[in-house]
Amino acid sequence: MPEGPELHLASQFVNEACRALVFAGCVEKSSVSRNPEVPFESSAYHISASARGKELPDSQPPPRQEPLALVFRFGMSGSFQLVPRGELPRHAHLRFYTAPPGPQLALCFVDIRRFGHWDLGGKWQPGRGPCVLQEYEQFR
């Protein structure tokens, strides 16, 4: 099960992998996922992530639009992968696609066991305590 440090590393991966990428189109959910649809489409947007404890918010359109935030909870086996569009992992339950020109890539939330989920709105869980990695003094 991913814990705080793994989610912190996942947010670093998303930020480093997506820093120079522009995403476009709609967010695509797999047909087998029980998680909600993500009603978002744009001709250009950027993705960034931060982690707090065991929650990872993700996805941000350009400033001219209202930001859309998603909170990901990884469950037992959730992770993010950046792959060529034609090589989607089997359990890629949510996909963000890069804009042309350039190689078509997909940032995928991959969850083999389907225990992970995402919530629209980007709110931390109520009563969430300080993050041991980023708010250590308050955590102590």
Tab-separated table of N, CA and C in Angstrom:
chain	number	residue	atom	x	y	z
A	1	MET	N	0.847	-1.172	0.000
A	1	MET	CA	0.000	0.000	0.000
A	1	MET	C	0.891	1.233	0.000
A	2	PRO	N	0.705	2.160	-0.954
A	2	PRO	CA	1.517	3.374	-0.962
A	2	PRO	C	1.287	4.194	0.303
A	3	GLU	N	2.356	4.590	0.926
A	3	GLU	CA	2.300	5.425	2.127
A	3	GLU	C	2.768	6.833	1.776
A	4	GLY	N	2.880	7.705	2.773
A	4	GLY	CA	3.249	9.100	2.565
A	4	GLY	C	4.467	9.318	1.676
A	5	PRO	N	5.604	8.637	1.960
A	5	PRO	CA	6.787	8.847	1.123
A	5	PRO	C	6.571	8.452	-0.338
A	6	GLU	N	5.839	7.353	-0.577
A	6	GLU	CA	5.580	6.938	-1.963
A	6	GLU	C	4.704	7.956	-2.690
A	7	LEU	N	3.739	8.529	-1.986
A	7	LEU	CA	2.888	9.544	-2.622
A	7	LEU	C	3.669	10.824	-2.872
A	8	HIS	N	4.572	11.155	-1.957
A	8	HIS	CA	5.440	12.314	-2.177
A	8	HIS	C	6.289	12.099	-3.430
A	9	LEU	N	6.849	10.895	-3.578
A	9	LEU	CA	7.627	10.583	-4.781
A	9	LEU	C	6.744	10.593	-6.031
A	10	ALA	N	5.502	10.138	-5.912
A	10	ALA	CA	4.578	10.166	-7.054
A	10	ALA	C	4.306	11.601	-7.484
A	11	SER	N	4.140	12.513	-6.524
A	11	SER	CA	3.905	13.916	-6.890
A	11	SER	C	5.145	14.507	-7.555
A	12	GLN	N	6.334	14.143	-7.078
A	12	GLN	CA	7.561	14.598	-7.730
A	12	GLN	C	7.647	14.056	-9.149
A	13	PHE	N	7.307	12.782	-9.344
A	13	PHE	CA	7.311	12.197	-10.684
A	13	PHE	C	6.377	12.965	-11.615
A	14	VAL	N	5.151	13.208	-11.184
A	14	VAL	CA	4.181	13.926	-12.024
A	14	VAL	C	4.722	15.311	-12.368
A	15	ASN	N	5.245	16.022	-11.397
A	15	ASN	CA	5.749	17.375	-11.648
A	15	ASN	C	6.943	17.383	-12.596
A	16	GLU	N	7.872	16.456	-12.424
A	16	GLU	CA	9.045	16.409	-13.295
A	16	GLU	C	8.688	15.914	-14.692
A	17	ALA	N	7.865	14.878	-14.787
A	17	ALA	CA	7.512	14.303	-16.085
A	17	ALA	C	6.631	15.238	-16.902
A	18	CYS	N	5.809	16.030	-16.234
A	18	CYS	CA	4.825	16.862	-16.941
A	18	CYS	C	5.220	18.329	-17.042
A	19	ARG	N	6.352	18.694	-16.469
A	19	ARG	CA	6.758	20.104	-16.412
A	19	ARG	C	6.747	20.785	-17.781
A	20	ALA	N	7.278	20.155	-18.795
A	20	ALA	CA	7.397	20.768	-20.118
A	20	ALA	C	6.299	20.319	-21.076
A	21	LEU	N	5.332	19.542	-20.577
A	21	LEU	CA	4.296	19.016	-21.459
A	21	LEU	C	3.032	19.869	-21.421
A	22	VAL	N	2.368	19.932	-22.558
A	22	VAL	CA	1.051	20.563	-22.639
A	22	VAL	C	0.061	19.452	-22.960
A	23	PHE	N	-0.995	19.382	-22.184
A	23	PHE	CA	-2.028	18.378	-22.372
A	23	PHE	C	-3.222	19.030	-23.059
A	24	ALA	N	-4.033	18.222	-23.729
A	24	ALA	CA	-5.197	18.759	-24.444
A	24	ALA	C	-6.277	17.693	-24.550
A	25	GLY	N	-7.468	18.148	-24.847
A	25	GLY	CA	-8.588	17.235	-25.040
A	25	GLY	C	-9.295	16.944	-23.737
A	26	CYS	N	-10.025	15.843	-23.740
A	26	CYS	CA	-10.790	15.482	-22.549
A	26	CYS	C	-9.991	14.487	-21.703
A	27	VAL	N	-10.385	14.402	-20.457
A	27	VAL	CA	-9.819	13.410	-19.547
A	27	VAL	C	-10.632	12.142	-19.770
A	28	GLU	N	-9.939	11.037	-19.958
A	28	GLU	CA	-10.616	9.796	-20.326
A	28	GLU	C	-10.579	8.798	-19.177
A	29	LYS	N	-11.753	8.253	-18.841
A	29	LYS	CA	-11.876	7.256	-17.775
A	29	LYS	C	-12.112	5.895	-18.405
A	30	SER	N	-11.518	4.855	-17.837
A	30	SER	CA	-11.742	3.512	-18.370
A	30	SER	C	-13.181	3.081	-18.114
A	31	SER	N	-13.669	2.204	-18.940
A	31	SER	CA	-15.062	1.765	-18.831
A	31	SER	C	-15.301	0.891	-17.602
A	32	VAL	N	-14.260	0.281	-17.042
A	32	VAL	CA	-14.443	-0.598	-15.888
A	32	VAL	C	-14.306	0.127	-14.552
A	33	SER	N	-13.859	1.367	-14.563
A	33	SER	CA	-13.676	2.100	-13.317
A	33	SER	C	-15.026	2.508	-12.728
A	34	ARG	N	-15.138	2.386	-11.412
A	34	ARG	CA	-16.348	2.825	-10.705
A	34	ARG	C	-16.215	4.263	-10.219
A	35	ASN	N	-15.092	4.884	-10.481
A	35	ASN	CA	-14.867	6.270	-10.073
A	35	ASN	C	-15.657	7.213	-10.976
A	36	PRO	N	-15.825	8.478	-10.539
A	36	PRO	CA	-16.628	9.406	-11.335
A	36	PRO	C	-15.935	9.825	-12.625
A	37	GLU	N	-16.750	10.180	-13.606
A	37	GLU	CA	-16.229	10.807	-14.821
A	37	GLU	C	-15.594	12.135	-14.422
A	38	VAL	N	-14.634	12.586	-15.210
A	38	VAL	CA	-14.012	13.889	-14.990
A	38	VAL	C	-14.455	14.783	-16.140
A	39	PRO	N	-15.459	15.621	-15.912
A	39	PRO	CA	-16.025	16.434	-16.986
A	39	PRO	C	-15.147	17.648	-17.301
A	40	PHE	N	-14.042	17.384	-17.953
A	40	PHE	CA	-13.096	18.456	-18.271
A	40	PHE	C	-12.560	18.245	-19.672
A	41	GLU	N	-12.509	19.330	-20.432
A	41	GLU	CA	-11.903	19.316	-21.760
A	41	GLU	C	-11.338	20.693	-22.025
A	42	SER	N	-10.147	20.728	-22.612
A	42	SER	CA	-9.488	21.995	-22.894
A	42	SER	C	-8.549	21.814	-24.079
A	43	SER	N	-8.313	22.903	-24.792
A	43	SER	CA	-7.376	22.834	-25.912
A	43	SER	C	-5.925	22.846	-25.440
A	44	ALA	N	-5.694	23.255	-24.190
A	44	ALA	CA	-4.338	23.257	-23.630
A	44	ALA	C	-4.413	23.414	-22.116
A	45	TYR	N	-3.723	22.538	-21.410
A	45	TYR	CA	-3.636	22.671	-19.957
A	45	TYR	C	-2.355	22.009	-19.456
A	46	HIS	N	-1.992	22.344	-18.240
A	46	HIS	CA	-0.811	21.777	-17.594
A	46	HIS	C	-1.252	20.939	-16.404
A	47	ILE	N	-0.423	20.025	-16.021
A	47	ILE	CA	-0.698	19.162	-14.871
A	47	ILE	C	0.412	19.333	-13.852
A	48	SER	N	0.001	19.487	-12.599
A	48	SER	CA	0.959	19.522	-11.496
A	48	SER	C	0.359	18.741	-10.333
A	49	ALA	N	1.206	18.376	-9.378
A	49	ALA	CA	0.740	17.566	-8.257
A	49	ALA	C	1.434	17.981	-6.976
A	50	SER	N	0.762	17.729	-5.867
A	50	SER	CA	1.362	17.865	-4.547
A	50	SER	C	0.773	16.753	-3.690
A	51	ALA	N	1.499	16.354	-2.668
A	51	ALA	CA	1.026	15.282	-1.798
A	51	ALA	C	0.949	15.797	-0.379
A	52	ARG	N	-0.041	15.290	0.324
A	52	ARG	CA	-0.160	15.596	1.750
A	52	ARG	C	-0.626	14.322	2.427
A	53	GLY	N	0.262	13.720	3.188
A	53	GLY	CA	-0.079	12.450	3.816
A	53	GLY	C	-0.287	11.396	2.755
A	54	LYS	N	-1.510	10.856	2.676
A	54	LYS	CA	-1.806	9.797	1.720
A	54	LYS	C	-2.756	10.274	0.636
A	55	GLU	N	-2.764	11.570	0.358
A	55	GLU	CA	-3.624	12.122	-0.680
A	55	GLU	C	-2.770	12.885	-1.679
A	56	LEU	N	-3.165	12.830	-2.933
A	56	LEU	CA	-2.401	13.452	-4.003
A	56	LEU	C	-3.342	14.210	-4.932
A	57	PRO	N	-3.399	15.563	-4.831
A	57	PRO	CA	-4.204	16.282	-5.807
A	57	PRO	C	-3.419	16.482	-7.097
A	58	ASP	N	-4.119	16.563	-8.206
A	58	ASP	CA	-3.474	16.568	-9.509
A	58	ASP	C	-4.316	17.355	-10.495
A	59	SER	N	-3.685	17.849	-11.549
A	59	SER	CA	-4.312	18.427	-12.731
A	59	SER	C	-4.682	19.885	-12.550
A	60	GLN	N	-4.170	20.701	-13.459
A	60	GLN	CA	-4.446	22.121	-13.392
A	60	GLN	C	-4.438	22.710	-14.792
A	61	PRO	N	-5.580	23.311	-15.230
A	61	PRO	CA	-5.605	23.960	-16.522
A	61	PRO	C	-4.878	25.303	-16.465
A	62	PRO	N	-4.667	25.959	-17.618
A	62	PRO	CA	-4.008	27.256	-17.603
A	62	PRO	C	-4.796	28.269	-16.785
A	63	PRO	N	-4.147	29.372	-16.350
A	63	PRO	CA	-4.789	30.333	-15.462
A	63	PRO	C	-6.072	30.973	-16.000
A	64	ARG	N	-6.273	31.000	-17.309
A	64	ARG	CA	-7.473	31.674	-17.823
A	64	ARG	C	-8.753	30.896	-17.520
A	65	GLN	N	-8.637	29.657	-17.088
A	65	GLN	CA	-9.780	28.864	-16.693
A	65	GLN	C	-9.714	28.597	-15.203
A	66	GLU	N	-10.863	28.276	-14.644
A	66	GLU	CA	-10.895	27.890	-13.243
A	66	GLU	C	-10.145	26.565	-13.086
A	67	PRO	N	-9.183	26.471	-12.164
A	67	PRO	CA	-8.443	25.218	-11.998
A	67	PRO	C	-9.377	24.069	-11.616
A	68	LEU	N	-9.096	22.913	-12.152
A	68	LEU	CA	-9.799	21.695	-11.779
A	68	LEU	C	-8.834	20.870	-10.953
A	69	ALA	N	-9.228	20.549	-9.751
A	69	ALA	CA	-8.371	19.752	-8.887
A	69	ALA	C	-9.022	18.401	-8.643
A	70	LEU	N	-8.211	17.384	-8.664
A	70	LEU	CA	-8.625	16.025	-8.340
A	70	LEU	C	-7.780	15.551	-7.178
A	71	VAL	N	-8.387	14.880	-6.219
A	71	VAL	CA	-7.622	14.257	-5.144
A	71	VAL	C	-7.607	12.767	-5.419
A	72	PHE	N	-6.403	12.221	-5.530
A	72	PHE	CA	-6.233	10.785	-5.761
A	72	PHE	C	-5.879	10.109	-4.456
A	73	ARG	N	-6.525	8.993	-4.196
A	73	ARG	CA	-6.152	8.112	-3.102
A	73	ARG	C	-5.750	6.805	-3.772
A	74	PHE	N	-4.541	6.348	-3.514
A	74	PHE	CA	-3.935	5.282	-4.303
A	74	PHE	C	-4.415	3.878	-3.954
A	75	GLY	N	-5.139	3.715	-2.863
A	75	GLY	CA	-5.562	2.367	-2.491
A	75	GLY	C	-4.360	1.480	-2.227
A	76	MET	N	-4.410	0.248	-2.682
A	76	MET	CA	-3.315	-0.696	-2.440
A	76	MET	C	-2.200	-0.604	-3.485
A	77	SER	N	-2.541	-0.235	-4.710
A	77	SER	CA	-1.539	-0.367	-5.772
A	77	SER	C	-1.541	0.763	-6.791
A	78	GLY	N	-2.169	1.897	-6.490
A	78	GLY	CA	-2.241	2.990	-7.459
A	78	GLY	C	-0.894	3.640	-7.724
A	79	SER	N	-0.737	4.150	-8.949
A	79	SER	CA	0.476	4.869	-9.334
A	79	SER	C	0.192	5.673	-10.596
A	80	PHE	N	1.136	6.528	-10.960
A	80	PHE	CA	1.053	7.267	-12.216
A	80	PHE	C	2.143	6.771	-13.146
A	81	GLN	N	1.813	6.694	-14.433
A	81	GLN	CA	2.791	6.330	-15.458
A	81	GLN	C	2.606	7.266	-16.640
A	82	LEU	N	3.718	7.674	-17.241
A	82	LEU	CA	3.700	8.456	-18.472
A	82	LEU	C	4.163	7.523	-19.585
A	83	VAL	N	3.281	7.254	-20.539
A	83	VAL	CA	3.549	6.245	-21.571
A	83	VAL	C	3.153	6.785	-22.941
A	84	PRO	N	3.681	6.196	-24.016
A	84	PRO	CA	3.189	6.547	-25.349
A	84	PRO	C	1.691	6.230	-25.445
A	85	ARG	N	0.963	7.073	-26.155
A	85	ARG	CA	-0.495	6.929	-26.241
A	85	ARG	C	-0.924	5.541	-26.722
A	86	GLY	N	-0.183	4.942	-27.612
A	86	GLY	CA	-0.532	3.631	-28.139
A	86	GLY	C	-0.139	2.470	-27.248
A	87	GLU	N	0.478	2.741	-26.107
A	87	GLU	CA	0.948	1.677	-25.207
A	87	GLU	C	0.368	1.829	-23.802
A	88	LEU	N	-0.930	2.092	-23.718
A	88	LEU	CA	-1.568	2.299	-22.419
A	88	LEU	C	-1.468	1.041	-21.563
A	89	PRO	N	-1.130	1.201	-20.285
A	89	PRO	CA	-1.118	0.037	-19.390
A	89	PRO	C	-2.532	-0.555	-19.276
A	90	ARG	N	-2.600	-1.828	-19.003
A	90	ARG	CA	-3.887	-2.522	-18.955
A	90	ARG	C	-4.850	-1.913	-17.935
A	91	HIS	N	-4.367	-1.461	-16.812
A	91	HIS	CA	-5.221	-0.948	-15.743
A	91	HIS	C	-5.117	0.571	-15.607
A	92	ALA	N	-5.017	1.257	-16.736
A	92	ALA	CA	-4.960	2.726	-16.746
A	92	ALA	C	-6.395	3.251	-16.641
A	93	HIS	N	-6.820	3.609	-15.442
A	93	HIS	CA	-8.221	3.944	-15.207
A	93	HIS	C	-8.558	5.409	-15.451
A	94	LEU	N	-7.560	6.283	-15.478
A	94	LEU	CA	-7.799	7.684	-15.833
A	94	LEU	C	-6.608	8.141	-16.656
A	95	ARG	N	-6.901	8.839	-17.786
A	95	ARG	CA	-5.841	9.179	-18.724
A	95	ARG	C	-5.941	10.647	-19.151
A	96	PHE	N	-4.781	11.292	-19.157
A	96	PHE	CA	-4.629	12.668	-19.625
A	96	PHE	C	-3.686	12.609	-20.828
A	97	TYR	N	-4.071	13.197	-21.962
A	97	TYR	CA	-3.287	13.082	-23.196
A	97	TYR	C	-2.585	14.390	-23.539
A	98	THR	N	-1.342	14.258	-24.045
A	98	THR	CA	-0.590	15.447	-24.459
A	98	THR	C	-1.137	15.987	-25.777
A	99	ALA	N	-0.867	17.261	-25.985
A	99	ALA	CA	-1.314	17.951	-27.196
A	99	ALA	C	-0.273	17.777	-28.302
A	100	PRO	N	-0.736	17.730	-29.563
A	100	PRO	CA	0.221	17.739	-30.676
A	100	PRO	C	0.864	19.122	-30.761
A	101	PRO	N	1.942	19.348	-31.386
A	101	PRO	CA	2.805	18.385	-32.070
A	101	PRO	C	3.655	17.645	-31.054
A	102	GLY	N	4.464	16.783	-31.555
A	102	GLY	CA	5.327	16.012	-30.669
A	102	GLY	C	4.750	14.638	-30.439
A	103	PRO	N	5.518	13.821	-29.753
A	103	PRO	CA	5.040	12.453	-29.499
A	103	PRO	C	3.795	12.485	-28.617
A	104	GLN	N	2.805	11.699	-28.974
A	104	GLN	CA	1.570	11.625	-28.201
A	104	GLN	C	1.813	10.745	-26.978
A	105	LEU	N	1.664	11.335	-25.806
A	105	LEU	CA	1.872	10.637	-24.541
A	105	LEU	C	0.586	10.653	-23.728
A	106	ALA	N	0.522	9.767	-22.750
A	106	ALA	CA	-0.611	9.718	-21.834
A	106	ALA	C	-0.094	9.609	-20.411
A	107	LEU	N	-0.560	10.499	-19.554
A	107	LEU	CA	-0.314	10.365	-18.122
A	107	LEU	C	-1.484	9.543	-17.592
A	108	CYS	N	-1.173	8.388	-17.014
A	108	CYS	CA	-2.216	7.439	-16.612
A	108	CYS	C	-2.182	7.194	-15.110
A	109	PHE	N	-3.373	7.177	-14.499
A	109	PHE	CA	-3.510	6.667	-13.142
A	109	PHE	C	-3.774	5.177	-13.289
A	110	VAL	N	-2.820	4.381	-12.836
A	110	VAL	CA	-2.866	2.934	-13.009
A	110	VAL	C	-3.138	2.298	-11.647
A	111	ASP	N	-4.130	1.402	-11.615
A	111	ASP	CA	-4.492	0.752	-10.358
A	111	ASP	C	-4.983	-0.662	-10.642
A	112	ILE	N	-4.103	-1.627	-10.459
A	112	ILE	CA	-4.393	-3.024	-10.782
A	112	ILE	C	-5.559	-3.566	-9.951
A	113	ARG	N	-5.586	-3.248	-8.669
A	113	ARG	CA	-6.618	-3.808	-7.789
A	113	ARG	C	-7.915	-2.994	-7.755
A	114	ARG	N	-7.906	-1.814	-8.300
A	114	ARG	CA	-9.068	-0.912	-8.342
A	114	ARG	C	-9.557	-0.478	-6.952
A	115	PHE	N	-8.642	-0.390	-5.978
A	115	PHE	CA	-9.001	0.149	-4.667
A	115	PHE	C	-8.801	1.657	-4.622
A	116	GLY	N	-7.966	2.189	-5.502
A	116	GLY	CA	-7.713	3.621	-5.548
A	116	GLY	C	-8.919	4.350	-6.114
A	117	HIS	N	-8.991	5.640	-5.825
A	117	HIS	CA	-10.070	6.437	-6.392
A	117	HIS	C	-9.665	7.898	-6.463
A	118	TRP	N	-10.478	8.672	-7.153
A	118	TRP	CA	-10.262	10.108	-7.254
A	118	TRP	C	-11.555	10.816	-6.938
A	119	ASP	N	-11.407	12.024	-6.419
A	119	ASP	CA	-12.545	12.866	-6.077
A	119	ASP	C	-12.391	14.207	-6.767
A	120	LEU	N	-13.445	14.665	-7.401
A	120	LEU	CA	-13.442	15.992	-8.019
A	120	LEU	C	-13.513	17.048	-6.941
A	121	GLY	N	-12.883	18.148	-7.162
A	121	GLY	CA	-12.972	19.263	-6.228
A	121	GLY	C	-11.690	19.551	-5.482
A	122	GLY	N	-10.837	18.591	-5.316
A	122	GLY	CA	-9.519	18.838	-4.759
A	122	GLY	C	-9.466	19.228	-3.309
A	123	LYS	N	-10.373	18.754	-2.503
A	123	LYS	CA	-10.346	19.080	-1.070
A	123	LYS	C	-9.641	17.960	-0.311
A	124	TRP	N	-8.798	18.352	0.649
A	124	TRP	CA	-8.189	17.369	1.539
A	124	TRP	C	-9.298	16.809	2.421
A	125	GLN	N	-9.115	15.612	2.932
A	125	GLN	CA	-10.105	15.035	3.831
A	125	GLN	C	-10.269	15.925	5.052
A	126	PRO	N	-11.512	16.080	5.535
A	126	PRO	CA	-11.725	16.904	6.738
A	126	PRO	C	-10.949	16.317	7.910
A	127	GLY	N	-10.382	17.181	8.715
A	127	GLY	CA	-9.643	16.738	9.884
A	127	GLY	C	-8.266	16.192	9.577
A	128	ARG	N	-7.801	16.340	8.318
A	128	ARG	CA	-6.477	15.858	7.927
A	128	ARG	C	-5.429	16.566	8.778
A	129	GLY	N	-4.594	15.800	9.430
A	129	GLY	CA	-3.522	16.361	10.234
A	129	GLY	C	-2.375	16.843	9.372
A	130	PRO	N	-1.355	17.422	9.992
A	130	PRO	CA	-0.191	17.902	9.240
A	130	PRO	C	0.543	16.764	8.547
A	131	CYS	N	1.155	17.068	7.430
A	131	CYS	CA	1.927	16.096	6.662
A	131	CYS	C	3.293	15.906	7.314
A	132	VAL	N	3.654	14.664	7.591
A	132	VAL	CA	4.920	14.375	8.256
A	132	VAL	C	6.113	14.794	7.397
A	133	LEU	N	5.966	14.799	6.073
A	133	LEU	CA	7.089	15.145	5.203
A	133	LEU	C	7.232	16.649	4.983
A	134	GLN	N	6.124	17.374	4.882
A	134	GLN	CA	6.205	18.794	4.552
A	134	GLN	C	5.846	19.720	5.704
A	135	GLU	N	5.243	19.198	6.745
A	135	GLU	CA	4.846	20.012	7.900
A	135	GLU	C	5.302	19.323	9.184
A	136	TYR	N	6.579	18.987	9.217
A	136	TYR	CA	7.091	18.142	10.287
A	136	TYR	C	6.922	18.762	11.674
A	137	GLU	N	7.204	20.034	11.802
A	137	GLU	CA	7.104	20.680	13.130
A	137	GLU	C	5.672	20.640	13.655
A	138	GLN	N	4.696	20.939	12.775
A	138	GLN	CA	3.301	20.873	13.196
A	138	GLN	C	2.899	19.420	13.491
A	139	PHE	N	3.461	18.478	12.716
A	139	PHE	CA	3.177	17.057	12.928
A	139	PHE	C	3.646	16.601	14.305
A	140	ARG	N	4.820	17.055	14.713
A	140	ARG	CA	5.373	16.671	16.028
A	140	ARG	C	4.514	17.229	17.116
